[in-house]
Short mmCIF file of C-alpha atoms in Angstrom, two decimals:
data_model
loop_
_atom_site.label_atom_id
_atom_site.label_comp_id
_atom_site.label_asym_id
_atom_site.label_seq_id
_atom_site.Cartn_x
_atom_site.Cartn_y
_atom_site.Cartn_z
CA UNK A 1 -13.20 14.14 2.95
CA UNK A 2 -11.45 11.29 2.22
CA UNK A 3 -8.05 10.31 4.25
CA UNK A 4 -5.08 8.74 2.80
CA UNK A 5 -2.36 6.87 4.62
CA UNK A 6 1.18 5.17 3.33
CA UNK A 7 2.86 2.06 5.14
CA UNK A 8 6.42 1.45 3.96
CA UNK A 9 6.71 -2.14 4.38
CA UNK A 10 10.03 -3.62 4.47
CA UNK A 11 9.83 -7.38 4.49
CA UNK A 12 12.41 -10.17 6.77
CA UNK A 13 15.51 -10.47 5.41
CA UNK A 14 14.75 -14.44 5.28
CA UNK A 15 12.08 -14.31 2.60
CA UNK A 16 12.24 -13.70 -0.70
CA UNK A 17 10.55 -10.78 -2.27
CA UNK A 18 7.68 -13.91 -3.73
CA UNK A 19 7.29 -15.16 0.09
CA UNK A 20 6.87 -12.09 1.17
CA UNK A 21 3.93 -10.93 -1.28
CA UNK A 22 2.62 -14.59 -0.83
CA UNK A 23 2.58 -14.05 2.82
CA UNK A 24 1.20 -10.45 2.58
CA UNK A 25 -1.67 -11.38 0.02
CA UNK A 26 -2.61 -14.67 1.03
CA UNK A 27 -2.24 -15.25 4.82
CA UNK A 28 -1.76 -11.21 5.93
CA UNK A 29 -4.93 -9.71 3.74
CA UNK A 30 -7.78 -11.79 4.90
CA UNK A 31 -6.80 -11.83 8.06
CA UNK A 32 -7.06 -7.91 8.19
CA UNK A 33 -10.55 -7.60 6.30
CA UNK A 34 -12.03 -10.62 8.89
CA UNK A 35 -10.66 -8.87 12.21
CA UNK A 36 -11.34 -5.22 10.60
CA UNK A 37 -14.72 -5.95 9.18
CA UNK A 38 -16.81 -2.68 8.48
CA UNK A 39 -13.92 -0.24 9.34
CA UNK A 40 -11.60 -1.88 6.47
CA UNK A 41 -11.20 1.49 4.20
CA UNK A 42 -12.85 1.65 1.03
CA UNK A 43 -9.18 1.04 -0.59
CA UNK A 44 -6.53 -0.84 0.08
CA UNK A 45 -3.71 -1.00 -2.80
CA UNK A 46 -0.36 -2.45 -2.17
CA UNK A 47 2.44 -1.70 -4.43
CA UNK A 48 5.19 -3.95 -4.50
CA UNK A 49 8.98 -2.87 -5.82
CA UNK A 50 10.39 -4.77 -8.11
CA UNK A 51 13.49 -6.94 -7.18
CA UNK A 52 16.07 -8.83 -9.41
CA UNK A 53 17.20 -12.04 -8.62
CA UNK A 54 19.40 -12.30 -5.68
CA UNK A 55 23.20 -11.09 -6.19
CA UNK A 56 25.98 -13.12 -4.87
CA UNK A 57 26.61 -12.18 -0.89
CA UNK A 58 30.25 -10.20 -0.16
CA UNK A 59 32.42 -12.71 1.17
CA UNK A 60 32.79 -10.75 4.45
CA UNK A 61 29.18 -10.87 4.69
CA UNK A 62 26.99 -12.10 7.23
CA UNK A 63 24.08 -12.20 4.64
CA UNK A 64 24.93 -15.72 3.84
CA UNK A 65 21.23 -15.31 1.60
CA UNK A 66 22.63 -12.16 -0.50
CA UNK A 67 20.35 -9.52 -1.31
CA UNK A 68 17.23 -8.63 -3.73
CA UNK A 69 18.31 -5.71 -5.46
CA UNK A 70 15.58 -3.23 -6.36
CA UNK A 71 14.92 -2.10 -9.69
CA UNK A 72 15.15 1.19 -10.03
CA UNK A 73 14.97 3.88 -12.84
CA UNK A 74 17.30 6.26 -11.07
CA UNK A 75 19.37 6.73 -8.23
CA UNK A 76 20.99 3.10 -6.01
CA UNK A 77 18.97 0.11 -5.66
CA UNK A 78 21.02 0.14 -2.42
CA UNK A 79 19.40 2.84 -1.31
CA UNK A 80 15.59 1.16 -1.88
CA UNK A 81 14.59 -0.99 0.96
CA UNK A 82 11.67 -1.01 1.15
CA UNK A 83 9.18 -3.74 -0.14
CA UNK A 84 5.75 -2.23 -0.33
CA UNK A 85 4.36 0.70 -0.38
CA UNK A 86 0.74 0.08 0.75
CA UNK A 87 -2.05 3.26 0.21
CA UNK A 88 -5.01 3.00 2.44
CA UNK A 89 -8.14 5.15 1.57
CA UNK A 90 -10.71 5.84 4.17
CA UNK A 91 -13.73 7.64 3.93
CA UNK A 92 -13.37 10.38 7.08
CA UNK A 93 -10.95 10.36 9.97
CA UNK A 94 -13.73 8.67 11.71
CA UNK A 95 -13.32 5.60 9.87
CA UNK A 96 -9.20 6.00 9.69
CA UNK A 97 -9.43 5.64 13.65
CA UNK A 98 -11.62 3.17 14.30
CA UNK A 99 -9.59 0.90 11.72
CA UNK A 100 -6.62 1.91 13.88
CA UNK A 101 -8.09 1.04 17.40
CA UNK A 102 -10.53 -2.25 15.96
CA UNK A 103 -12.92 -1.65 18.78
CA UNK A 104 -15.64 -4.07 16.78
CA UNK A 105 -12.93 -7.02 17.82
CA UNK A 106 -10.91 -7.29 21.69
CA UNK A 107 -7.58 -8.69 20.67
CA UNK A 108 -7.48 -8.31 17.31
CA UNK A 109 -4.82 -5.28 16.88
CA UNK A 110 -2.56 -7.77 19.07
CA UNK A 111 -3.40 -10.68 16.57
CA UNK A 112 -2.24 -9.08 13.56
CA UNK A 113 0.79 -7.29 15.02
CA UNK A 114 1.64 -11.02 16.00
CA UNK A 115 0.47 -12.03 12.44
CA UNK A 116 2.47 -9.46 10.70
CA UNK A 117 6.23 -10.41 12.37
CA UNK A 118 6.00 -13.56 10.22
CA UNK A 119 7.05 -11.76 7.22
CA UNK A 120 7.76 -7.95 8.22
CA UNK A 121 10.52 -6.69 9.44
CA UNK A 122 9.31 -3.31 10.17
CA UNK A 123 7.16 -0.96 8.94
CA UNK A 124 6.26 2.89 8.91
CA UNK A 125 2.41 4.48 8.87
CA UNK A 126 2.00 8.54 7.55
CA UNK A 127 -0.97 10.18 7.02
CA UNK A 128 -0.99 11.98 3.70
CA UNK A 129 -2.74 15.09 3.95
CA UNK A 130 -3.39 15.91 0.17
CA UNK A 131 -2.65 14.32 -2.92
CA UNK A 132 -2.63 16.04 -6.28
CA UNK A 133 -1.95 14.35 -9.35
CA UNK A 134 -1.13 15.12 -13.11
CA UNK A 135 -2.49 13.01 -15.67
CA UNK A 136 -2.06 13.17 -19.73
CA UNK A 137 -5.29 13.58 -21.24
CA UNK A 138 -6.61 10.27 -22.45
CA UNK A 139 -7.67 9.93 -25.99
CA UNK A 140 -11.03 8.62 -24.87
CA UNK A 141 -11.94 11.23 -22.70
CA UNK A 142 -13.61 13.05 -25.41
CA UNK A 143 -15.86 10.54 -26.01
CA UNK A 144 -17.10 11.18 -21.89
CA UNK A 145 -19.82 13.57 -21.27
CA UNK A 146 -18.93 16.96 -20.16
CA UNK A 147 -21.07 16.29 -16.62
CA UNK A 148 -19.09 12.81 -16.28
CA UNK A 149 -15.65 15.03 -17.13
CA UNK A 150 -16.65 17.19 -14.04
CA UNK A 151 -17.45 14.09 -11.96
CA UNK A 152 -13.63 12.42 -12.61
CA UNK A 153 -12.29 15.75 -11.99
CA UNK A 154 -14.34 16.24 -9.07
CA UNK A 155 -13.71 12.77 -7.96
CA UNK A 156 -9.94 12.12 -8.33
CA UNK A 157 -8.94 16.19 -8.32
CA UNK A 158 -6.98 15.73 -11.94
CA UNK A 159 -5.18 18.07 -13.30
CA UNK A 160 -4.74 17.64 -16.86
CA UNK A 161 -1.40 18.36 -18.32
CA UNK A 162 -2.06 19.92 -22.03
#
């Protein structure tokens, strides 16, 4: 059965939210997949929030930078701080902990913790033990076979909303 896990990312208050996804995607990424090699999971999606441009710094503040506010549909962009939300998808636990302790490479947890405080500030890892979601039904899924219907249902446990 497949496993999911969430990191919360929060990036260093001296990059910009563009560094930071530079860093993450350009520098951070292939550095994982190289040192992780056949235990990288079969899915690794990052989701970055969306930040407006920075807002003038209170002029108490320490923050001489001022802040990215996050843009939010609801609630306080105050209250949003983190900067990704990255979903990994493994195929067992198996494969979950041996991406965890990289046994295939001596040093190479140490290198990317090292790696990683060049643009994180901290970070949290959960394991998500089930996922449901609830999709509208597409207007092309009538044009699917019913055996390929089963298989996406199968697959990605939909739930169709009617």
């Amino acid at each position: 059965m497949a496993i999911r896990v969430l990191m919360l990312i929060y990036r260093r208050p001296d990059l910009t939210p563009e560094q930071f996804r530079q860093h993450y995607e350009d520098i951070h990424m292939p550095l994982t997949k190289e040192l992780t090699g056949d235990t990288f999971p079969i899915s690794h999606t990052r989701r970055y929030i969306p930040r407006s441009a920075p807002s003038a710094p209170a002029p108490d503040s320490s923050n001489s930078k001022g802040e990215y506010p996050a843009i939010v549909l609801g609630g306080n962009s105050a209250d949003v701080g983190v900067d990704c939300v990255t979903e990994l998808i493994f195929r067992d636990k198996d494969q979950m902990q041996l991406y965890f302790t990289l046994p295939n490479s001596p040093g190479a947890a140490a290198k990317l913790e090292e790696e990683a405080e060049n643009f994180v500030a901290r970070f949290q890892t959960i394991l998500v033990e089930d996922c449901a979601e609830t999709l509208s039904k597409p207007q092309s899924q009538s044009k699917l076979s019913p055996l390929k219907r089963l298989w996406l249902r199968w697959r990605r446990r939909l739930v169709y909303a009617d």
